[in-house]
XYZ file of C-alpha atoms in Angstrom:
643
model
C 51.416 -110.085 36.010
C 54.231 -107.664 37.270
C 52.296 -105.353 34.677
C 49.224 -105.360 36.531
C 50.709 -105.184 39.486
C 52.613 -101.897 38.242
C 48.711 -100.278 36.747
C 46.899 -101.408 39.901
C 49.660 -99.439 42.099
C 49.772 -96.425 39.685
C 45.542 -96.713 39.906
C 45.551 -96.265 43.805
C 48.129 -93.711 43.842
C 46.307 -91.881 41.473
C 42.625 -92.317 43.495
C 45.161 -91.082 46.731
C 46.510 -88.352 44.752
C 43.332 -87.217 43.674
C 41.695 -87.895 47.177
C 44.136 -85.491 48.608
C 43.392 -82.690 46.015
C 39.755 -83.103 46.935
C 39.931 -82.872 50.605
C 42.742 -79.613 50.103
C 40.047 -77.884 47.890
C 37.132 -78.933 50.001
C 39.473 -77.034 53.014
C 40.249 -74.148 50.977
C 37.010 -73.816 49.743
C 35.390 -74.092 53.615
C 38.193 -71.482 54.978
C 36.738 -69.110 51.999
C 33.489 -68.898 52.810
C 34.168 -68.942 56.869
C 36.390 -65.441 55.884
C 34.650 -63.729 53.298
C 31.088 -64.629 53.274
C 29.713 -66.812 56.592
C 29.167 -63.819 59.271
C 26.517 -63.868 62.173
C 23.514 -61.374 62.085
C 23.847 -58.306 64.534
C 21.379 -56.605 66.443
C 22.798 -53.208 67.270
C 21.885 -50.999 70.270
C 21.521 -47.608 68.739
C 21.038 -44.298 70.169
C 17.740 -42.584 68.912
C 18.169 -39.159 70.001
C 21.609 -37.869 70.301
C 20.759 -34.524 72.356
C 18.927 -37.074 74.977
C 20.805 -37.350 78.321
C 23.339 -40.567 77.597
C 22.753 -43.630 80.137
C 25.708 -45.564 80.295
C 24.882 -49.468 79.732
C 25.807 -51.517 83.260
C 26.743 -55.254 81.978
C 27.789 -57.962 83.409
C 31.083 -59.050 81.545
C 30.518 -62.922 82.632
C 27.240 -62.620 81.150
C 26.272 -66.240 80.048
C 25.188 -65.257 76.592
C 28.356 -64.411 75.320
C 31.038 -66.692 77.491
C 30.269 -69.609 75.028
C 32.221 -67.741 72.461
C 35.499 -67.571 74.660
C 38.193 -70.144 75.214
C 41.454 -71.046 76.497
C 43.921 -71.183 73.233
C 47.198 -72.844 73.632
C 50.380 -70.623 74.892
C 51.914 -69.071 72.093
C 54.715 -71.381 71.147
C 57.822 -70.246 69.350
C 61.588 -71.442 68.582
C 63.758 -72.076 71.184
C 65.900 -68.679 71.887
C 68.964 -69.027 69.310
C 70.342 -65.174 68.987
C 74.017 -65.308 68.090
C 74.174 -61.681 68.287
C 72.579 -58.872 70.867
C 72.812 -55.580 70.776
C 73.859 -53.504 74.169
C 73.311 -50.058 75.439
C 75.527 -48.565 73.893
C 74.902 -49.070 70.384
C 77.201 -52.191 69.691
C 76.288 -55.192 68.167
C 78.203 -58.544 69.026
C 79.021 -61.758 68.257
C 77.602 -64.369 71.328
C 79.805 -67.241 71.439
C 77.938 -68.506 74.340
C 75.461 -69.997 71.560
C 78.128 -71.464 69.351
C 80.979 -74.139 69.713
C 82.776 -72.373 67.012
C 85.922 -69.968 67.943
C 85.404 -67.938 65.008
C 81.822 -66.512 63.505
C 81.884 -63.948 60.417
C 78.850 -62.102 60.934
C 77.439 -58.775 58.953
C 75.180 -56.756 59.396
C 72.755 -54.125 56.973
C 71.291 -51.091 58.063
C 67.340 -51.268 57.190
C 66.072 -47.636 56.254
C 62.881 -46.121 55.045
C 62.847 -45.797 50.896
C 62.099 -42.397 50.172
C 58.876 -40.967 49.857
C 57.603 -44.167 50.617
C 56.420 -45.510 53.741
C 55.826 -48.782 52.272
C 59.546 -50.248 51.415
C 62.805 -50.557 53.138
C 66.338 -50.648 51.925
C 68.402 -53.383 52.955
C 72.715 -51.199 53.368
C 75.937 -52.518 52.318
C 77.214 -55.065 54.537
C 79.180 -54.276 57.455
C 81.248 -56.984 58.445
C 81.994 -58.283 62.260
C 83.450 -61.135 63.821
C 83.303 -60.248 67.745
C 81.269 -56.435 67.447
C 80.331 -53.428 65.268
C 78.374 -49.901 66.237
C 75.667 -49.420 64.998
C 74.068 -46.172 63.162
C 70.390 -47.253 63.213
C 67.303 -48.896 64.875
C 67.127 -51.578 62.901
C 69.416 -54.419 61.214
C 69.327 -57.635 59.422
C 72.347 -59.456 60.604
C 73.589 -62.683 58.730
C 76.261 -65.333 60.461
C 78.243 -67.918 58.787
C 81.024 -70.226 60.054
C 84.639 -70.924 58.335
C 83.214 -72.607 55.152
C 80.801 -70.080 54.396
C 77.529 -71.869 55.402
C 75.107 -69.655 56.409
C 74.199 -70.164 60.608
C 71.969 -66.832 61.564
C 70.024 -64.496 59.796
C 67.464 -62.290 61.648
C 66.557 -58.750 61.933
C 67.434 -57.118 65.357
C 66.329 -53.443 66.938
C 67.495 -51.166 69.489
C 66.988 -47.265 69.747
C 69.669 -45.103 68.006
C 70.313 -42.506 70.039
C 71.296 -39.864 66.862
C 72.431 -37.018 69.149
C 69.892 -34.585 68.404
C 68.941 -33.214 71.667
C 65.807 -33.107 73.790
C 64.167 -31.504 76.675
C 64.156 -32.262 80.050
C 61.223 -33.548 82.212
C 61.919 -31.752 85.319
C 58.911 -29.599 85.103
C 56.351 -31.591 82.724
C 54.673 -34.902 82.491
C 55.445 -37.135 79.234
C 52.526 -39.169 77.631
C 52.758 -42.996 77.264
C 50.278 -44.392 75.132
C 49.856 -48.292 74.695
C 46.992 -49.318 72.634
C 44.858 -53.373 71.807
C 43.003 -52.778 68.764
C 39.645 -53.950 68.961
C 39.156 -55.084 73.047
C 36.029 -53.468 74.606
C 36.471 -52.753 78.494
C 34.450 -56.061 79.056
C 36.444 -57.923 77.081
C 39.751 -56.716 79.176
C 38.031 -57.539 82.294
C 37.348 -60.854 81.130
C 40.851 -61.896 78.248
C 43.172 -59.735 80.761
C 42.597 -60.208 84.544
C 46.219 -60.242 86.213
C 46.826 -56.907 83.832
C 44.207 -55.058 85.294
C 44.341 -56.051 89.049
C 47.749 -54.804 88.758
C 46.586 -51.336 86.470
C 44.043 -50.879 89.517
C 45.026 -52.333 92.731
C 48.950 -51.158 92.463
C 49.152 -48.752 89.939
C 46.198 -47.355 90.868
C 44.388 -46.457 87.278
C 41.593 -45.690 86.690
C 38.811 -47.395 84.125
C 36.377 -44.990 82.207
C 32.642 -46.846 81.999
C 31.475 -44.908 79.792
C 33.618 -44.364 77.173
C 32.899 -44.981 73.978
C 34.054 -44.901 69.917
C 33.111 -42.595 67.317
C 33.860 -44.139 64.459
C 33.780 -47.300 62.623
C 37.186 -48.272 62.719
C 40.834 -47.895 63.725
C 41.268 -45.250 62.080
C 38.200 -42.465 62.985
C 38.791 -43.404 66.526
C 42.685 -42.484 66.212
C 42.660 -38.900 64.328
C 39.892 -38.062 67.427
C 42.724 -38.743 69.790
C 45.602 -38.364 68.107
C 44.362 -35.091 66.319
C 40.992 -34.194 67.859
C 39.643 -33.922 64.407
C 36.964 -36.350 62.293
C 38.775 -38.227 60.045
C 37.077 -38.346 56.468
C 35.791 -35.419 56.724
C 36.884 -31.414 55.832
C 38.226 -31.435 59.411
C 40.366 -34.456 58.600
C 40.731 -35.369 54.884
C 41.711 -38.514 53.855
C 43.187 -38.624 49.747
C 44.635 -42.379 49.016
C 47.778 -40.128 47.188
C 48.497 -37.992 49.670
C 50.483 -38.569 52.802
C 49.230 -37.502 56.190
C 52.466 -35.397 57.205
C 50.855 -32.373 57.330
C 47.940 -33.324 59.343
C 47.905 -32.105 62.903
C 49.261 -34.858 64.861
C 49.520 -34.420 68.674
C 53.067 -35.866 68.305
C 54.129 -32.954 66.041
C 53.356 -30.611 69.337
C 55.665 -32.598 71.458
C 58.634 -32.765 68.700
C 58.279 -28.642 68.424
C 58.708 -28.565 72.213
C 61.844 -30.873 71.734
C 60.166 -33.898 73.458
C 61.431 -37.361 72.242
C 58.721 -39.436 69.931
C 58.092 -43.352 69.176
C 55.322 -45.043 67.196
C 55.058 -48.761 67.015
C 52.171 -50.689 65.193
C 51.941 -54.010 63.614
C 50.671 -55.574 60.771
C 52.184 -53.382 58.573
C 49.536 -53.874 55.573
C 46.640 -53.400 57.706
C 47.985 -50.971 60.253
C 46.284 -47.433 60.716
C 47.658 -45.002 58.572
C 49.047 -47.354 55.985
C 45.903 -49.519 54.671
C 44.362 -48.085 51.601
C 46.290 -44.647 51.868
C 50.101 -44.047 51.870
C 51.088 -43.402 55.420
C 53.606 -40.812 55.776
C 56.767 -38.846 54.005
C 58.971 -38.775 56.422
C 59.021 -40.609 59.764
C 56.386 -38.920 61.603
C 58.024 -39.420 64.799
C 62.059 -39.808 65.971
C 61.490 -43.674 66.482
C 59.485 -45.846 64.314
C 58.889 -49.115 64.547
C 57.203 -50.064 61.149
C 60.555 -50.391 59.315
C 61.127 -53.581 61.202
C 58.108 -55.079 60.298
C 58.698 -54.183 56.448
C 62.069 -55.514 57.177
C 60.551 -58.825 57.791
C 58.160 -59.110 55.419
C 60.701 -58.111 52.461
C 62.686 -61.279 54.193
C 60.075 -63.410 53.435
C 57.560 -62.090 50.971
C 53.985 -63.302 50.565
C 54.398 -65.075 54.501
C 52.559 -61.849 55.735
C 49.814 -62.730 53.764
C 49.813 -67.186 54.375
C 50.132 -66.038 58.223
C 46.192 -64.089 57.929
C 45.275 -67.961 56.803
C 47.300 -69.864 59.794
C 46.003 -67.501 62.421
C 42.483 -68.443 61.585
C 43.258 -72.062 61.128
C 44.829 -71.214 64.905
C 41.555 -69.951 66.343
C 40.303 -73.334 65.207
C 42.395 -74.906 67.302
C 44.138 -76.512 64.129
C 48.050 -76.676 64.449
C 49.623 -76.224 61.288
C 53.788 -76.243 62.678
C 55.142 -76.464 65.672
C 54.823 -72.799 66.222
C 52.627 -69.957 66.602
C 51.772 -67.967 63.658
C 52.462 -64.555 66.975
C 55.750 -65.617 66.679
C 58.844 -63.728 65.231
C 62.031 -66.290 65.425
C 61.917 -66.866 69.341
C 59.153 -64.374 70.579
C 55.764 -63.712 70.136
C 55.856 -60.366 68.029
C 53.556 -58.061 70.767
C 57.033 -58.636 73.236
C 59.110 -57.586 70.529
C 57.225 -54.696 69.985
C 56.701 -53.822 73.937
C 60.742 -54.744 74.321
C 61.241 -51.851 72.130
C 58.744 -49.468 73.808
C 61.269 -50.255 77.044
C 64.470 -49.898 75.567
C 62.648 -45.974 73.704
C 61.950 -45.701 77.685
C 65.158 -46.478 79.086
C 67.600 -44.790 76.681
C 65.225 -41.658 76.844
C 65.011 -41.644 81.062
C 64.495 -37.864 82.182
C 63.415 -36.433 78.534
C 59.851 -35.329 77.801
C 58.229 -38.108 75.772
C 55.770 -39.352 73.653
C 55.776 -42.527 72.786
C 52.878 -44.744 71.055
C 52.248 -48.750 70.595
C 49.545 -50.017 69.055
C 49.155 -53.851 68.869
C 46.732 -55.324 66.183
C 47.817 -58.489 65.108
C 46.995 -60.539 68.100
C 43.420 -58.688 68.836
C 41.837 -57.200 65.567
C 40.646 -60.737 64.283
C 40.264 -63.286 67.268
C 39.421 -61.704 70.379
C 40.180 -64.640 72.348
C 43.844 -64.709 71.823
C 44.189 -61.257 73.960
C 44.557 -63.227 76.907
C 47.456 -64.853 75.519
C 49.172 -61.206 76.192
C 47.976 -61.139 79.763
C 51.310 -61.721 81.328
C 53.328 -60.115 78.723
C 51.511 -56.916 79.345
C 51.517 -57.541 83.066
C 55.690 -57.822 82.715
C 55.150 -54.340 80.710
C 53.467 -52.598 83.191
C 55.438 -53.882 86.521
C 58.533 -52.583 84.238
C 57.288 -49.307 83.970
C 56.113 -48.859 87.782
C 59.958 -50.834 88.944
C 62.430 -48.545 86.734
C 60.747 -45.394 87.276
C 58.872 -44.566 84.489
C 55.603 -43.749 85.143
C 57.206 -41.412 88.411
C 56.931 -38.675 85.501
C 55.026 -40.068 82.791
C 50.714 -40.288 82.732
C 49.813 -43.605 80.769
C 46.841 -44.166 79.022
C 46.105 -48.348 78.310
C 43.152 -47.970 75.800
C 41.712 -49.424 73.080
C 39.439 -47.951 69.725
C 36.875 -50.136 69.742
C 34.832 -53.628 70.668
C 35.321 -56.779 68.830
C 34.225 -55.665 65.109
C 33.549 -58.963 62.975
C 33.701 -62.128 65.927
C 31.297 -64.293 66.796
C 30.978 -61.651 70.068
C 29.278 -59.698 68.335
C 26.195 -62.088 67.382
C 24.743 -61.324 70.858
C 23.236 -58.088 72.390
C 25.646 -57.118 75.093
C 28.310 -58.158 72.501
C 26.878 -55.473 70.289
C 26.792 -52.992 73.027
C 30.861 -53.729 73.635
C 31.694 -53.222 70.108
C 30.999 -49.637 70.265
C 32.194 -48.986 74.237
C 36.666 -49.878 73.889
C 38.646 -50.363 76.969
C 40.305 -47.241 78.429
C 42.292 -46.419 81.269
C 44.941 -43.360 82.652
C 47.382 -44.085 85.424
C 48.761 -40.842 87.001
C 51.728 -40.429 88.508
C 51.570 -39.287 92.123
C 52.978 -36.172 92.183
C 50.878 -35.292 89.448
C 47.963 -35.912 92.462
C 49.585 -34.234 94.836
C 49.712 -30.968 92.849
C 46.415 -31.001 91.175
C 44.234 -32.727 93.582
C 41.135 -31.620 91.434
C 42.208 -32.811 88.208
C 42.117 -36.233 89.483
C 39.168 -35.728 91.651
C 37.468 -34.831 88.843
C 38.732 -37.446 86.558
C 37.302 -40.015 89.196
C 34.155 -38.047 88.693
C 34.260 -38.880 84.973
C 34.856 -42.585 85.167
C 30.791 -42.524 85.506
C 30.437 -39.849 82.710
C 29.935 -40.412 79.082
C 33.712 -40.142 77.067
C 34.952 -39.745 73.656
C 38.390 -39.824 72.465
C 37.871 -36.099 71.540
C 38.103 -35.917 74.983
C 40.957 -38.273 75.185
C 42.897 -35.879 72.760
C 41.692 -32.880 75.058
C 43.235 -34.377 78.085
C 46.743 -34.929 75.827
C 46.749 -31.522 75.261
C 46.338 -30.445 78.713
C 49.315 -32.511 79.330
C 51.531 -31.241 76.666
C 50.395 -27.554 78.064
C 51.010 -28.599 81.505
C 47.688 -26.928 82.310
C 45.273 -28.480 84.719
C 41.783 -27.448 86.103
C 41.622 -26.741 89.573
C 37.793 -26.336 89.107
C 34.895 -28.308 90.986
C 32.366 -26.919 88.528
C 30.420 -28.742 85.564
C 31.560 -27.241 81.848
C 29.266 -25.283 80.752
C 27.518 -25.876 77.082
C 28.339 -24.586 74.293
C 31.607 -25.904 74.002
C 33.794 -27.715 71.623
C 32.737 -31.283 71.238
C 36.085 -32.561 73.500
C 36.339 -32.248 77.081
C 39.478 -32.839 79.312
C 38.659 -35.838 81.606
C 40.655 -33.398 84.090
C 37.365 -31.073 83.584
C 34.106 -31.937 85.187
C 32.244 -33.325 82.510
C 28.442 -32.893 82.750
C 26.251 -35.881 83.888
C 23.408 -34.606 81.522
C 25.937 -35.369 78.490
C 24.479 -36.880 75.215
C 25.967 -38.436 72.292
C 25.865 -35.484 70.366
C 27.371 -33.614 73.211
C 30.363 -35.670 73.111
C 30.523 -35.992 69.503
C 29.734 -39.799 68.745
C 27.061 -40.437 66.045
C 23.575 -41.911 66.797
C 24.980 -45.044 64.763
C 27.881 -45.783 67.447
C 26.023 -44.530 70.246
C 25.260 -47.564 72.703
C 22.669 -45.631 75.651
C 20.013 -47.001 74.120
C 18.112 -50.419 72.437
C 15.204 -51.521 69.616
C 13.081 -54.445 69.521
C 12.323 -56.925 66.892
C 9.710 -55.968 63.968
C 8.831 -58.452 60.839
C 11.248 -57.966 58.014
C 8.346 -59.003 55.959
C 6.829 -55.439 55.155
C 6.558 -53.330 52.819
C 7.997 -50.785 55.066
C 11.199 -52.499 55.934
C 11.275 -53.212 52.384
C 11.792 -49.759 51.162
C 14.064 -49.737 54.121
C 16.754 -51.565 52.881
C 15.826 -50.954 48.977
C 16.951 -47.388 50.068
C 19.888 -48.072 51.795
C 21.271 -50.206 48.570
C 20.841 -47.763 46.583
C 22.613 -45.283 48.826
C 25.538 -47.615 48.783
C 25.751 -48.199 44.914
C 24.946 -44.313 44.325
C 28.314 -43.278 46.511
C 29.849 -46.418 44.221
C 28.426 -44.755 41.038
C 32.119 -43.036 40.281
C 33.870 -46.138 40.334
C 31.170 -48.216 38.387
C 34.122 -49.143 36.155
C 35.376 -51.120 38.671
C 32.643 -51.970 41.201
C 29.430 -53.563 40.180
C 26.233 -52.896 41.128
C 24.639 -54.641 44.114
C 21.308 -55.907 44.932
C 19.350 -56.649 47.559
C 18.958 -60.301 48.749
C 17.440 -60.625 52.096
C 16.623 -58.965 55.112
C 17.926 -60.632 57.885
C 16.561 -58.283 60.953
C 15.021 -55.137 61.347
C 14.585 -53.529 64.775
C 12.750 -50.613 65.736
C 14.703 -48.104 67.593
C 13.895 -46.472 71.178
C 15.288 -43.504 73.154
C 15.809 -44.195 76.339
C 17.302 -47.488 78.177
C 15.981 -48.716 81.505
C 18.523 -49.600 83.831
C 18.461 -50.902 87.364
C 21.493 -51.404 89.309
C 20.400 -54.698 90.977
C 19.781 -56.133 87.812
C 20.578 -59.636 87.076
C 20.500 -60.960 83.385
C 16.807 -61.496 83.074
C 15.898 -57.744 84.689
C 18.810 -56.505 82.113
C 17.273 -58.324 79.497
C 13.998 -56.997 80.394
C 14.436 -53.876 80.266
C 15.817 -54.298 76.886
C 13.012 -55.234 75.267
C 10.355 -53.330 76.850
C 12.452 -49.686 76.653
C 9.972 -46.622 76.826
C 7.874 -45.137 73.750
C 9.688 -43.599 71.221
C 8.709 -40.516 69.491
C 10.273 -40.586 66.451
C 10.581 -43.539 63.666
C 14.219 -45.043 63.048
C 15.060 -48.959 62.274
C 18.020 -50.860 62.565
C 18.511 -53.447 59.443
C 20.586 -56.064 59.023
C 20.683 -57.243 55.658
C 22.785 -58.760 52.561
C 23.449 -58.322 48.801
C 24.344 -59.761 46.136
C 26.832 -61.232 43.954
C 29.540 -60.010 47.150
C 27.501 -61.659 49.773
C 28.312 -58.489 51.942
C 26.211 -58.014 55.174
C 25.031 -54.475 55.934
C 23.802 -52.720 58.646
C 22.112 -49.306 59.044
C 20.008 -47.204 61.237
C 17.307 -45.205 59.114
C 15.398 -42.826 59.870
C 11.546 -41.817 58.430
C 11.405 -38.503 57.631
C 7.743 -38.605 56.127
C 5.510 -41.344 55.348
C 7.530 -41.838 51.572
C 11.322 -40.238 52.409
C 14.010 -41.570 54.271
C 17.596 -41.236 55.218
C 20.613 -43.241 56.619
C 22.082 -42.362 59.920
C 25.678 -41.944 59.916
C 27.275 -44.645 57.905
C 26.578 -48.040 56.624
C 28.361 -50.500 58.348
C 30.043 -53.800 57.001
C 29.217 -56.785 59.597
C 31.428 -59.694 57.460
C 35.147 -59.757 56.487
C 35.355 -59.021 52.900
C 39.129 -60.015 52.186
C 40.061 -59.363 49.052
C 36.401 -58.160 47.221
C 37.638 -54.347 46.850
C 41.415 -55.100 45.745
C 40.903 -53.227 42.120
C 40.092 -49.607 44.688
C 42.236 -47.683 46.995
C 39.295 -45.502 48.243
C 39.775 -46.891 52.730
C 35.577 -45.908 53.217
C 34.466 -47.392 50.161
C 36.506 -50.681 49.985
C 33.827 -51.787 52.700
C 30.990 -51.949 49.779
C 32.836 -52.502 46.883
C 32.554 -55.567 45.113
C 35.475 -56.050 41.875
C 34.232 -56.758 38.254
């Protein structure tokens, strides 16, 4: 009896047991396919003719085809504030017996430096030992506390700005440049994820929004070298070689450091963040302060975490709670407010140099545009410190992102299309910069209408860093390089081409809806596969061929959009689909392949009856995780697809 008994509890245990492993692999194998093959289709407003005068798109942000894919997450919840040690002002780190009931603590701390020639590893120092304080002879430390017995109590990496000595110029005469960057938040989605930030950017600070700005590239990273180096990344202007680093490419940053002026980049994510993914960042810190040693810091803490978080945020946009705290966190903060902290403390211990200083937050925007508005007050608290303590009396700051929301559900819709291409971007000037170039800002209120680039974003840095202004009221005259200072007149009559951005990123214009049952559409997409496995043909060894599976849509493309500014959303709507005749013949296709399951878009135009060819570049419209891993090539991981 006590026999059966015994099998008959060992049976259900082992149904439980394998009851469990189903539902874990039935979760696993759900969260797969939602990251690397489910995607939405996307119909893409595309510019037909680039040398046509540019219509900016006017949309209304509350539009009611695209609010049922925002929501309200939770507030980012982290550990209760435990630091046993802070650092001060003055370079000293100490013990903080305010936390602890114990009279003595034995603390140390390690310096955390770059590895050499490698901008992907850190070195934790020897030791230094404290009980009460220490100086310090870097940015960053791990520090580790343990009471009288030797149990460990603390252990956490801290930063503060190292002030080595070196010395740098005053800004009695020039104006720094303050840069603070959201990947991937168009300027609708900031009006909508970030509304106390931006009725204090415009109602106190007085900044100023730019409507027609827009990207001119596919990613992070095009749309950076245009405005951090006013060149086209990829390209003989900007070349990209995964085993070479990008020291010697002409950074804007480099120009301030050869005038003396004081530099700071911050980014996050360090796997994914600009210069880093695919390619090998740089040498030698590119700038006096940088912040991506921390982050390595914390990943070589706790290795492969980086890499479970990616999985916990997205089970966090479902609104599924895996701990008790946010996957944003760091210890006690969400890591954006670590990373604007140390933008304030660069700020503060630099007050009165010439400056350029640079954060780019990634991690709490790139994948899940709805948890930007979890930043709202943080960023608010970031921008009432600057205005409070002084630092924007000298200082122009430009809040911007590089692009709309790439790969959300945002993007399923037609405005949502229209925002991935058109990023947030704003400039606050300080007021005695208005009050001695009156026309510069004139004229930079004359450009919030205009069509922008970052080319022209990089143009107005350099005006800054030359401390040369345009006193002019008169249009710029063509030809001229493809930037334009937004303290310049920019001409009304500009076109994409005009301002640099492709006909594939260009959103002035719209399609309509054709069969994808054709022959033509057909060849369509039959030639853009082949494009794609011809510029795969040199790594065939590793990638294998695709195929076509299905055409999803296929639009024909127009080249001019009607607007009317009393629209409302049927008139806008309206005039979308009924856009004047087009002369020439270019689609827009949306379609997939197989084995990857990839989903490709491209605009295409008919050259003749039999020829075509792509516009631009074929973009990827689904997350593809892990598919390229076995290739280091940053374009062509996009269409790779492993052996």
């Amino acid at each position: 009896m006590v026999g059966e008994k015994q099998r008959s509890r060992l049976w259900k245990a082992g149904i439980l047991r394998r009851m469990f492993a189903g539902i874990i692999l039935v979760g696993i194998s759900y969260f797969c396919y939602l990251v690397f093959f489910q995607a939405p289709g996307h119909f893409v407003y595309t510019h037909a003719n680039t040398h046509a005068q540019c219509m900016i798109p006017q949309i209304n942000p509350f539009d009611k085809d695209i609010l049922a894919f925002f929501w309200q997450p939770d507030p980012i919840v982290c550990t209760q504030n435990t630091e046993l040690v802070y650092i001060d002002d003055n370079d000293t780190v100490h013990v903080n017996y305010s936390r602890t009931h114990l009279e003595v603590v034995n603390c140390s701390y390690q310096n955390i430096i770059r590895e050499t020639e490698n901008d992907n590893e850190v070195l934790f120092k020897s030791p230094v030992w404290f009980s009460k304080s220490s100086k310090l002879t870097s940015d960053f430390i791990k520090v580790q506390c343990y009471d009288y017995s030797g149990n460990l109590l603390y252990e956490r990496l801290h930063y503060h700005i190292y002030k080595s000595g070196k010395k740098f110029t005053s800004d009695e005469n020039r104006f720094s440049v303050l840069l603070l960057g959201i990947d991937g938040m168009s300027r609708l989605a900031a009006i909508r994820e970030l509304p106390k930030t931006l009725k204090y950017l415009q109602d106190t600070l007085q900044g100023h929004i730019l409507k027609g700005y827009a990207k001119v590239g596919e990613n992070t990273f095009p749309n950076m070298v245009a405005f951090l180096a006013g060149r086209i990344g990829y390209s003989k202007d900007f070349p990209v070689d995964p085993n070479v680093f990008f020291d010697n490419h002409p950074f804007i940053w480099n120009n301030f450091s050869k005038d003396d002026a004081v530099t700071m980049y911050a980014e996050d994510w360090p796997r994914l963040s600009t210069f880093n993914y695919a390619v090998p960042g740089f040498n030698q810190s590119p700038t006096d302060h940088y912040f991506r040693p921390f982050y390595l810091g914390i990943n070589k803490m706790r290795k492969y975490q980086s890499t479970i978080n990616e999985a916990l945020l997205f089970l966090e946009n479902q609104n599924i709670k895996v701990g008790k705290t946010s996957t944003l966190c760091y210890s006690d903060k969400p890591k954006h407010v670590l990373q604007l902290d140390y933008y304030k403390r660069f700020l503060k211990s630099y007050r009165n140099k010439l400056k350029f200083g640079l954060s780019w937050l990634n991690e709490i925007s790139h994948d899940y545009v709805n948890f930007i508005k979890l930043a709202d007050d943080d960023l608010l608290d970031f921008l009432t410190f600057l205005k409070e303590d002084g630092h924007l009396e000298k200082s122009v700051l430009f809040f911007v992102s590089d692009h709309g929301s790439r790969v959300d559900k945002i993007r399923n819709t037609p405005i949502g299309r229209i925002e991935e291409r058109m990023p947030f971007f704003s400039v606050v000037l300080p007021q005695n910069f208005k009050d001695k170039f009156p026309q510069a800002e004139t004229n930079l209120r004359t450009n919030i209408e205009r069509l922008t680039s970052p080319f022209d974003f990089y143009e107005t840095i350099v005006d800054i860093f030359k401390n040369e202004y345009s006193h002019s009221t008169n249009v710029v005259q063509y030809p001229l390089s493809r930037g334009i200072s937004l303290f310049r007149n920019i001409p009304k009559q500009r076109s994409c081409a005009d301002a640099g951005i492709h006909e594939h990123n260009c959103a002035c214009y719209t399609s309509e809806n054709i069969p994808v049952n054709n022959t033509k559409i057909e060849r369509v997409a039959a030639f853009v596969v082949t494009k794609i496995n011809r510029d795969l043909h040199h790594l065939k060894e590793k990638c294998i061929t695709l195929t076509l599976n299905k055409i999803i849509e296929a639009k024909l493309v127009h080249s001019q959009l009607k607007h009317n500014e009393q629209y409302d959303d049927k008139k806008f709507m309206h005039n979308f689909i009924k856009p004047k005749e087009d002369t020439s013949r270019r689609f827009l296709i949306l379609f997939d392949v197989l084995p990857s399951a990839a989903m490709f878009e491209a605009t295409v135009e008919e050259t003749n009856a039999i020829e075509f060819s792509v516009l631009g570049h074929v973009s990827r419209t689904n997350r593809y995780g892990n598919q390229s891993s076995c290739i280091n090539d940053k374009r062509l991981k996009l269409y790779c697809f492993c052996k």
